[in-house]
Coordinates of C-alpha atoms and ligand atoms in Angstrom, one line a residue:
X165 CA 29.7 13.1 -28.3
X166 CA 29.1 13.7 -32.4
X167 CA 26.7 16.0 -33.9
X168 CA 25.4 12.9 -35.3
X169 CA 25.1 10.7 -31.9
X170 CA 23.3 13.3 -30.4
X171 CA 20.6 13.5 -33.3
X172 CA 20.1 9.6 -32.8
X173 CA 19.6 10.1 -28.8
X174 CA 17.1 12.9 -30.1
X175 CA 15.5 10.5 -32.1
X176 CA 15.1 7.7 -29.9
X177 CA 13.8 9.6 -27.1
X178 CA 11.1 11.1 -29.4
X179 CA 10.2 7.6 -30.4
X180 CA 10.1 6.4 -26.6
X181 CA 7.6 9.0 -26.2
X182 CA 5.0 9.0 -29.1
X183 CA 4.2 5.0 -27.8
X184 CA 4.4 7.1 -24.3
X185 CA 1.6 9.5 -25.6
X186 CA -0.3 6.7 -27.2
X187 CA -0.7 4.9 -23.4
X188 CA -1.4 8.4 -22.2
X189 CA -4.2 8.9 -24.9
X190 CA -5.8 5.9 -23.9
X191 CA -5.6 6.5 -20.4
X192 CA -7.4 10.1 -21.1
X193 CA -10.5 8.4 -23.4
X194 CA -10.9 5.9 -20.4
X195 CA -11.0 9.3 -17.5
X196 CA -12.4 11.8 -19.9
X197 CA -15.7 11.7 -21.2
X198 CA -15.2 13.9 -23.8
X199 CA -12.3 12.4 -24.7
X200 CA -14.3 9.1 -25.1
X201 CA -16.7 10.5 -27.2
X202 CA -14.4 12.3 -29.3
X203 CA -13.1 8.7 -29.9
X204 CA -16.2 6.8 -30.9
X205 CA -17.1 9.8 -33.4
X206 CA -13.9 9.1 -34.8
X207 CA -14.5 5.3 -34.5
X208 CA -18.7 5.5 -36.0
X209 CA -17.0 8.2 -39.1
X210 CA -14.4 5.3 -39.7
X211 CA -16.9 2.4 -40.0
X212 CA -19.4 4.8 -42.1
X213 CA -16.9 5.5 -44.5
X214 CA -15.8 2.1 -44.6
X215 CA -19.7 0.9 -45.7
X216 CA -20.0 3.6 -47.7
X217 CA -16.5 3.3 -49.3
X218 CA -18.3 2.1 -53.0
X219 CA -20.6 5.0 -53.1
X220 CA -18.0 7.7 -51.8
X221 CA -15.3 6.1 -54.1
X222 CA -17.6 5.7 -57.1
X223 CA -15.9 2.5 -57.8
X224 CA -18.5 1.0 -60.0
X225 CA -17.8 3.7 -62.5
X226 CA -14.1 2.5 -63.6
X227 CA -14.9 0.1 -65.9
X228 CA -11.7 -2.6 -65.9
X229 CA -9.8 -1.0 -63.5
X230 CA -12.7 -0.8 -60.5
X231 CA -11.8 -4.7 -59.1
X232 CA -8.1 -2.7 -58.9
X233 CA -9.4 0.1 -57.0
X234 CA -11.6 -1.3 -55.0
X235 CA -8.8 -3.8 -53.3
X236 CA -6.7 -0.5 -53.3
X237 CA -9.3 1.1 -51.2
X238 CA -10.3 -2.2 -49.1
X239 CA -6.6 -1.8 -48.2
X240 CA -5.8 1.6 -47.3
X241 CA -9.1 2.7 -45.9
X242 CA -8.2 0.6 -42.9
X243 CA -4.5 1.8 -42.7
X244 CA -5.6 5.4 -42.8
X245 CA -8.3 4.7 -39.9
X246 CA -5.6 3.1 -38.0
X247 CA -2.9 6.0 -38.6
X248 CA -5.7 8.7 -37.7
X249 CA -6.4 6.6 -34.8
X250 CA -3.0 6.7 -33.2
X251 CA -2.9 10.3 -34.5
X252 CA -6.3 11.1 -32.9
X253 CA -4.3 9.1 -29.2
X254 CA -1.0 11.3 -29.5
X255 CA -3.2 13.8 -29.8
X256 CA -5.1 13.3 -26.5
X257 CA -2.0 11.9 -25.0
X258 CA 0.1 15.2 -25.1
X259 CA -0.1 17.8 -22.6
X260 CA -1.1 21.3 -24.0
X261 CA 2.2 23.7 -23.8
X262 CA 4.9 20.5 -23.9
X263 CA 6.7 22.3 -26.5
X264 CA 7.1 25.5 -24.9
X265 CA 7.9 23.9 -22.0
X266 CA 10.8 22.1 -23.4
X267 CA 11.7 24.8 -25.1
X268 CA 11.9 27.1 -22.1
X269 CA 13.5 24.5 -20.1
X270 CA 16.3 24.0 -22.7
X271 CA 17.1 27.7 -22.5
X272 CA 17.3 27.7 -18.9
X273 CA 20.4 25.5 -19.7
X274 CA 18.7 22.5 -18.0
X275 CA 19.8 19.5 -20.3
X276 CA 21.4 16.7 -20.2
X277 CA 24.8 15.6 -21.9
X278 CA 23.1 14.8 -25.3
X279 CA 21.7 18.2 -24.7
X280 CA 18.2 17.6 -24.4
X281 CA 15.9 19.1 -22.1
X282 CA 13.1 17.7 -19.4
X283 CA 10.2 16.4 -21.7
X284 CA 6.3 17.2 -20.2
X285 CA 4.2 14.0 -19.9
X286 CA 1.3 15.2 -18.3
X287 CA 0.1 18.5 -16.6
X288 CA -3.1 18.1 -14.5
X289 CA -4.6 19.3 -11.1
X290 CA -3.6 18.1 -8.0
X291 CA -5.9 15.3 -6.2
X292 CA -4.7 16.6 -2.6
X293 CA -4.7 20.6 -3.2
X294 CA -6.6 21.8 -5.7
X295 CA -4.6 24.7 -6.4
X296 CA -1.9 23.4 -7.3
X297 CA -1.1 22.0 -10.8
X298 CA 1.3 18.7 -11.4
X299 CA 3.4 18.9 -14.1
X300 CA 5.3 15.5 -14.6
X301 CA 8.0 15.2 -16.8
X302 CA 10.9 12.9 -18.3
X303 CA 13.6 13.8 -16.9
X304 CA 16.0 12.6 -19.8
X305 CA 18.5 11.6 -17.0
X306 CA 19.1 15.0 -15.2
X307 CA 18.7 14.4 -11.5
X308 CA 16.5 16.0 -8.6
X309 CA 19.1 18.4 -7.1
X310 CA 19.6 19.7 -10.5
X311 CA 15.9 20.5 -10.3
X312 CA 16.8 22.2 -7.3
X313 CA 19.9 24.0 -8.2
X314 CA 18.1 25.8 -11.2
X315 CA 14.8 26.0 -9.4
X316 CA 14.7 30.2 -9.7
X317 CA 15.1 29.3 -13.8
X318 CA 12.7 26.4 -14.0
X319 CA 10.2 28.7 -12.3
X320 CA 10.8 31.4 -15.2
X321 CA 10.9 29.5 -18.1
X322 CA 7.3 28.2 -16.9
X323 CA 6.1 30.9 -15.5
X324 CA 5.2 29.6 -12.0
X325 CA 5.8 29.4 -8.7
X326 CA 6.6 25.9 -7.8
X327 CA 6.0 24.1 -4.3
X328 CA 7.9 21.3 -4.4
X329 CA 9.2 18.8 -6.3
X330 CA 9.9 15.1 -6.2
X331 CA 10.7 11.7 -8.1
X332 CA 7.3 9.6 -9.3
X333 CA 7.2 6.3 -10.5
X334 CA 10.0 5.2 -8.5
X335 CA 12.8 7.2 -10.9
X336 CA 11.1 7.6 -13.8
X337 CA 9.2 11.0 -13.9
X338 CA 9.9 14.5 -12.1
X339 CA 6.9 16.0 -10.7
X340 CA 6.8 19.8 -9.9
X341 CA 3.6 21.0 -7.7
X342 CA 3.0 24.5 -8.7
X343 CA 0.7 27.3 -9.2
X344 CA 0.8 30.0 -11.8
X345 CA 3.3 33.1 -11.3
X346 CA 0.5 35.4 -10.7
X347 CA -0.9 34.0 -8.1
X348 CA 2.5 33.9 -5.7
X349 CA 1.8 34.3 -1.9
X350 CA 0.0 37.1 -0.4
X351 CA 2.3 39.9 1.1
X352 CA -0.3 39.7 4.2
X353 CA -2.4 37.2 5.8
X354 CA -4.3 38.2 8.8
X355 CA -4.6 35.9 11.4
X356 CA -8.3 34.8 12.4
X357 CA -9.6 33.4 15.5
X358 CA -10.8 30.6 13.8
X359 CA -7.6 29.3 12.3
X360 CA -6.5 27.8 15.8
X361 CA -6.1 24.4 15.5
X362 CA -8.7 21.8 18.0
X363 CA -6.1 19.6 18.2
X364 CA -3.7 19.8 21.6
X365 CA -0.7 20.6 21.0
X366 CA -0.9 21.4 17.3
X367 CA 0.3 25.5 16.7
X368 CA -0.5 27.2 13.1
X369 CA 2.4 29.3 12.0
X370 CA 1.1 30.3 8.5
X371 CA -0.3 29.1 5.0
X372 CA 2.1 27.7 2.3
X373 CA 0.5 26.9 -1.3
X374 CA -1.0 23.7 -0.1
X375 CA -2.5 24.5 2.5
X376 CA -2.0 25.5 6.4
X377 CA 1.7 25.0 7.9
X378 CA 1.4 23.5 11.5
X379 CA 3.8 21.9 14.6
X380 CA 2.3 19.6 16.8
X381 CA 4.5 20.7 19.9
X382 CA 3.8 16.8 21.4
X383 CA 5.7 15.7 18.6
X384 CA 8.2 17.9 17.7
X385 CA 9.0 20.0 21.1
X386 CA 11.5 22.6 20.3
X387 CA 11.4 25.4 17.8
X388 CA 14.1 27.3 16.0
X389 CA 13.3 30.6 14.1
X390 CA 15.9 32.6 12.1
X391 CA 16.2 35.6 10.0
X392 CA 18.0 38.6 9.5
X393 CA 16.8 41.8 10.8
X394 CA 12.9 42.9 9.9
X395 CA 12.4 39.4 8.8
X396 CA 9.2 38.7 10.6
X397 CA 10.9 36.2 13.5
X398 CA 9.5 38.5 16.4
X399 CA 6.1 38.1 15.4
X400 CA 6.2 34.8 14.2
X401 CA 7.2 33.9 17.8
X402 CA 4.6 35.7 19.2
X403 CA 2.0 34.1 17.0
X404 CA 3.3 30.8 18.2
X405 CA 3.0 32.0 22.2
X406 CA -0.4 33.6 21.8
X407 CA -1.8 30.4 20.5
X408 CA 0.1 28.5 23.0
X409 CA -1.7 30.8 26.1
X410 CA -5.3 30.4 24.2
X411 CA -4.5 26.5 24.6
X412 CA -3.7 26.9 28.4
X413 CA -0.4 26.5 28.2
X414 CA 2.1 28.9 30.8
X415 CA 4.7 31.1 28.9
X416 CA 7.6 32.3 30.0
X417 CA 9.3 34.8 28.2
X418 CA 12.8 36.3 28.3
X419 CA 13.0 39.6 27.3
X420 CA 16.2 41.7 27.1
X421 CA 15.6 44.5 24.6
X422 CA 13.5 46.5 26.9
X423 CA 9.9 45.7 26.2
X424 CA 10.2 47.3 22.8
X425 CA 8.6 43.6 21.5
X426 CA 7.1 42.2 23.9
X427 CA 4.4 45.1 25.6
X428 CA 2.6 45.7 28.6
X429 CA -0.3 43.4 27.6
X430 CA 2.2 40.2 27.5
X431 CA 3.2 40.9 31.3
X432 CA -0.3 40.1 32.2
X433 CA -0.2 36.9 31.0
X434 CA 3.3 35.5 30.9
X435 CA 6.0 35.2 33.3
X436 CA 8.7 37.9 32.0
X437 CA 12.5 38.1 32.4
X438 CA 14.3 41.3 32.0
X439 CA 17.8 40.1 33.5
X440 CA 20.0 37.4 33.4
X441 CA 19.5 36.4 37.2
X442 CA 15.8 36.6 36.4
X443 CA 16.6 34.2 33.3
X444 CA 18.7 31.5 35.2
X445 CA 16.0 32.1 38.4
X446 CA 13.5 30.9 35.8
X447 CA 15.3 28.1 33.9
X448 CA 15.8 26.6 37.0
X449 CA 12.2 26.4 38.0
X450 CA 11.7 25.0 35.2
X451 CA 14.2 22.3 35.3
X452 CA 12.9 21.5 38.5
X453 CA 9.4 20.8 37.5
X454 CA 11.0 18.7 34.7
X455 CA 12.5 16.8 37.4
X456 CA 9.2 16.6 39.5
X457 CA 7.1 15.6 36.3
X458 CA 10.0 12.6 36.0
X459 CA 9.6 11.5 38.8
X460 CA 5.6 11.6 38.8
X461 CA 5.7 10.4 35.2
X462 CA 7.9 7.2 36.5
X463 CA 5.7 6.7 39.3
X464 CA 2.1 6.2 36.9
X465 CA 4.1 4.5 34.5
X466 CA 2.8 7.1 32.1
X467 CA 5.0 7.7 28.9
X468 CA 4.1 11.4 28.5
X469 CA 2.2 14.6 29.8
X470 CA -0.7 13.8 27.6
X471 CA -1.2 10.2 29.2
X472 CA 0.0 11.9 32.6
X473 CA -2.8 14.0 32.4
X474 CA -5.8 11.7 30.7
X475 CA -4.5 8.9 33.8
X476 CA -4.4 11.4 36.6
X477 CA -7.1 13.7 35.6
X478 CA -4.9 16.1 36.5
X479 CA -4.2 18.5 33.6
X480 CA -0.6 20.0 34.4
X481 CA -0.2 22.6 31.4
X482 CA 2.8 22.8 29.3
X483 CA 5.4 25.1 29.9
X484 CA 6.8 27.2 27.1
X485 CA 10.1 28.9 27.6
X486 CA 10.9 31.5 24.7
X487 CA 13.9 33.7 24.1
X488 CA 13.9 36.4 21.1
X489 CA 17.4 36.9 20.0
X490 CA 19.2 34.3 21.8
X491 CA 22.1 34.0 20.7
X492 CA 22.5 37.9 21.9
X493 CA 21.9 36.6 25.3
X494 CA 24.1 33.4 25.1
X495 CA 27.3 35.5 23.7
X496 CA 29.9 35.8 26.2
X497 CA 32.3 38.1 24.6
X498 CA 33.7 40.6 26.9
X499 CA 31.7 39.4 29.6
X500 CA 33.3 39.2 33.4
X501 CA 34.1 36.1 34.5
X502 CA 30.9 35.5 37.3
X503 CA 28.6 36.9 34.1
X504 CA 30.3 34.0 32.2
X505 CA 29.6 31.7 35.0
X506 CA 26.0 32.5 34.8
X507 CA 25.9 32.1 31.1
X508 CA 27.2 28.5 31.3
X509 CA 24.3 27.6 33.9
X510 CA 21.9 29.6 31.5
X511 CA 23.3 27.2 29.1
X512 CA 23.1 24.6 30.9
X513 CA 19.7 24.5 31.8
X514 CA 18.7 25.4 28.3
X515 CA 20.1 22.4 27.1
X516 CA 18.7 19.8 29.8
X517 CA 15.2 21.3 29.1
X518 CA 16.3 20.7 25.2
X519 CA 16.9 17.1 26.0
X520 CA 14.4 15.9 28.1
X521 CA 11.9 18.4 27.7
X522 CA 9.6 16.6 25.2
X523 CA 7.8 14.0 27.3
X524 CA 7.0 16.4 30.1
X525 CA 5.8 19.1 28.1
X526 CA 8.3 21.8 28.7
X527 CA 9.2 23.5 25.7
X528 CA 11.8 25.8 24.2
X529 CA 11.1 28.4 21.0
X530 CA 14.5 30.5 20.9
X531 CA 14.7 32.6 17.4
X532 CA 18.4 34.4 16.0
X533 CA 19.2 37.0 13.3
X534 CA 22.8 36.2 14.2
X535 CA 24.6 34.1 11.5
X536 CA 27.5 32.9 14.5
X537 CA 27.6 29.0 14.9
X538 CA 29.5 29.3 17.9
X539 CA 27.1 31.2 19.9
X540 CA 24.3 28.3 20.4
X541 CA 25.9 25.4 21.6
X542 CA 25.4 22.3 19.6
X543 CA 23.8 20.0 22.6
X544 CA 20.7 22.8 22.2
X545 CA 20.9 23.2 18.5
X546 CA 20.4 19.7 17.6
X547 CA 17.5 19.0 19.6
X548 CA 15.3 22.0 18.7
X549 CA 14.0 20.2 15.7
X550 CA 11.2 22.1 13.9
X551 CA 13.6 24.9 12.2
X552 CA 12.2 27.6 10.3
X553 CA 14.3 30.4 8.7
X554 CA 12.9 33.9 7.1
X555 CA 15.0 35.8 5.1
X556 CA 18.6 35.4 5.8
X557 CA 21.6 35.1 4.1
X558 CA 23.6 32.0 2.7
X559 CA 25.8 31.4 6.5
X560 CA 22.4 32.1 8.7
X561 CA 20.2 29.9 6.2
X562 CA 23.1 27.0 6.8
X563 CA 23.1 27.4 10.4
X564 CA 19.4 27.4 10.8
X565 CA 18.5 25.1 8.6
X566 CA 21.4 23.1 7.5
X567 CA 21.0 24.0 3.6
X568 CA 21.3 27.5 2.1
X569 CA 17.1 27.3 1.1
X570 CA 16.4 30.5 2.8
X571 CA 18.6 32.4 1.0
X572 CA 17.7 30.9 -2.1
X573 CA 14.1 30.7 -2.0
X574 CA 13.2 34.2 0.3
X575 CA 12.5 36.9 -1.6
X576 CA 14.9 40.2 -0.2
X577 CA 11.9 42.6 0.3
X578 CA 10.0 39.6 2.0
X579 CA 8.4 40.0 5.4
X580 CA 6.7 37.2 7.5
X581 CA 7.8 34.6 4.4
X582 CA 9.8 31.8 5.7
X583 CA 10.9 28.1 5.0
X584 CA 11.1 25.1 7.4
X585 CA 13.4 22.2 7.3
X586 CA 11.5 20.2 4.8
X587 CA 11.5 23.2 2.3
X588 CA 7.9 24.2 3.2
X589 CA 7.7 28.2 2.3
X590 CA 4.9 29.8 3.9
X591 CA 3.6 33.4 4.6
X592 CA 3.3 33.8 8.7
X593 CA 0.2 35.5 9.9
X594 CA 0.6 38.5 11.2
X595 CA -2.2 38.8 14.0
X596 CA -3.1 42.2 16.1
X597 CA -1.2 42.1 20.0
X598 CA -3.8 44.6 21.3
X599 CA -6.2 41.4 20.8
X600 CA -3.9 38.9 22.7
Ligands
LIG949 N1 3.6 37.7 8.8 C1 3.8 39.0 8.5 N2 3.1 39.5 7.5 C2 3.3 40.8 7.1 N3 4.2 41.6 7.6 C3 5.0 41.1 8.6 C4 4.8 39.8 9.1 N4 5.7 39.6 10.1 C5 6.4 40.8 10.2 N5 6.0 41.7 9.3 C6 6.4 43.1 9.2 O1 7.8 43.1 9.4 C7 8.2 43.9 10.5 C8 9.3 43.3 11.3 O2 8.9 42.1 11.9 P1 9.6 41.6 13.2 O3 9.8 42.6 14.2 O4 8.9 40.3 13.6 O5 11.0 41.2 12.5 P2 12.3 40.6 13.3 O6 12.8 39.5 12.4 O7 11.9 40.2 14.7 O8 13.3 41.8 13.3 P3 14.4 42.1 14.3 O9 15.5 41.2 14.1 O10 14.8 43.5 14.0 O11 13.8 42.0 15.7 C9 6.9 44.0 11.3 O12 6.8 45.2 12.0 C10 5.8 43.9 10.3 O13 5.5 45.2 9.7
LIG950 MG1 12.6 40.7 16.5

């Protein structure tokens, strides 16, 4: 592409959007009152000047030539209202800072083949969440996931931090959800009492920037947390299982790294495992109350715990089963062959409570630092579907969470900051144990 092609793409997309700005100034008098008013001043100077146009001209005072004038002036006094009208709707049409953002976004190196960069169309507060700020732009033909790619620069070049961002109007406009730099997530959010949910069986992991981050464990029944070491994952998960007791549900806990995370108060309240005959002891007392609630669950006809419960009246709890680090417990490396035996039934009852576990309220939240595929079999994997990853790097973010977004998006020195599967980053709460 010529020099000279590329000036004419320039061009024309500068003309598309002045008649853009025009429809966007008109839309602004018609929400803003000041806007309006601004407008009919303009409007009420025009039509003053325009009756006064023999006074302010002096055209009476020509002689021969003021018949000339005065047709000169009848004609351009409406041309120049006009002009400063659509002047006055440009105006009010174009978002303050579209220049710089252009201009930032162009050194970022996100342009398009003619070499032109994103153009703002509108910046304004978000209806849903008033914190954030919408920015919408043209996108001049670059797609989404090169949104995504440079996210890190687009962030920069506008100084904020950005939420998320998706197509509008169909394909026509790129909005970004954002709040300023500055105002970034809090390193700590202490949990409060009063941030567990009423609703059964939602559970609050932590605030994003719109707003609270839940699960509703009746719709999505298995969790997945990941993170490299000192990520926050241990007391995320523990966050998760207090809530779950103060709802009434029964957790069961396995816990192989000697009680350094989970202290004396938990033994009080959960069912512990220490060893892996303990472990498989437990997982099959839980599979067989999955197969007793089947078998109750066929006989009422009822589709799920919830209606189990609201039919019979007679509120079995949900079961929670959580492992921290489990793919250290899974690993069978080096292992004799009866410990590898045991493993495969440890498996094997992990992944029938993954399967079925959802409509009789047995669930499973298993977290990993380890970035080793192999480790957690794919028939559990792919049915613990709310995944959330803390830091981690590029091979642990993929296996968590299917996309390297963790690595991307996690700052290094982060703690209790993670992402879910939909690209939700949050800040976890991080709540006091000795108040369990
Ligand atoms: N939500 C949070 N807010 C602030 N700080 C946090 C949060 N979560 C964790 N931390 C800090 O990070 C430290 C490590 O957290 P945690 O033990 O949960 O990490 P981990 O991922 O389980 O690490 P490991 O893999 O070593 O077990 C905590 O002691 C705490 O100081
Ligand atoms: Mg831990």
């Amino acid at each position: 592409m010529t020099r000279t092609d590329k000036d004419n793409i320039s061009k024309r997309t500068e003309n598309r959007h002045l008649l853009r700005r025009v429809r966007a100034g008109l839309a602004a008098v018609k929400s803003t009152p000041y806007k309006g008013l601004l407008l009919g001043a303009y409007l009420a100077g025009a039509v003053l000047v325009w009756l006064l146009r023999a006074h302010l001209f002096s055209l009476n005072t020509y002689g021969m030539f003021s018949p000339v004038l005065g047709a000169a002036v009848d004609l351009l006094v409406p041309l120049y209202a006009v002009g400063g009208l659509l002047a006055l709707l440009v105006l009010m049409g174009t978002p303050w800072g579209g220049r710089t953002a252009r201009e930032g976004l162009q050194k970022t190196g996100l342009v398009n083949h003619a070499g032109e960069a994103p153009v703002l169309v509108s910046k304004r507060q978000d209806g849903e969440h008033s914190r954030l700020t919408v920015w919408e732009f043209d996108p001049c033909g670059i797609p989404l996931n090169e949104w995504e790619d440079k996210r890190a620069r687009v962030e920069t070049a506008l100084n904020i931090t950005i939420a998320k961002m998706a197509w509008g109007e169909g394909r026509k406009i790129i909005r970004v959800y954002a709040v300023p730099a500055e105002s970034d997530f809090p390193a700590l959010l202490r949990w409060k009492d009063k941030y567990l949910s009423l609703d059964s069986f939602v559970l609050v992991l932590g605030e994003s920037l719109t707003g609270p981050v839940t699960v509703n464990l009746a719709h999505v029944p298995h969790i997945l947390l990941g993170g490299s070491t000192g990520s926050g994952k241990s007391v995320l998960l523990k966050l998760l299982l207090m809530q779950s007791l103060r709802k009434g549900a029964e957790v069961y806990i396995a816990d192989f790294k000697g009680g350094v995370d989970f202290p004396k108060v938990w033994h009080t309240k959960c069912r512990m495992c220490f060893t892996e005959e303990d472990l498989l002891y437990t997982l099959n007392q839980l599979a067989a109350v999955l197969e007793y609630r089947k078998g109750r669950l066929a006989e009422t006809g009822c589709p799920n715990l919830d209606a189990y419960n609201e039919a019979t009246g007679e509120g079995l709890p949900r079961l929670i089963f959580a492992c921290d680090e489990v793919a250290e417990v899974l690993d069978r490396t080096g292992r004799s062959k009866e410990d590898k035996e045991r493993l495969g039934q440890i498996e094997n009852k992990l992944s029938t409570i993954a399967r079925l576990g959802r409509a009789f309220g047995i669930h499973l939240i298993l977290s990993t630092q380890r970035p080793d595929a192999a480790v957690i079999p794919g028939q559990i994997k792919n049915n613990l579907d709310f995944r959330v990853c803390g830091r981690a790097d590029n091979v642990l973010s993929q296996i968590i969470l299917d996309n390297t977004s963790a690595a991307e998006q996690i700052p290094k020195d982060a703690r209790g900051r993670f992402i879910t599967g939909d690209g939700t980053v949050f800040q976890g709460y991080l709540f006091d144990e000795g108040r369990l």
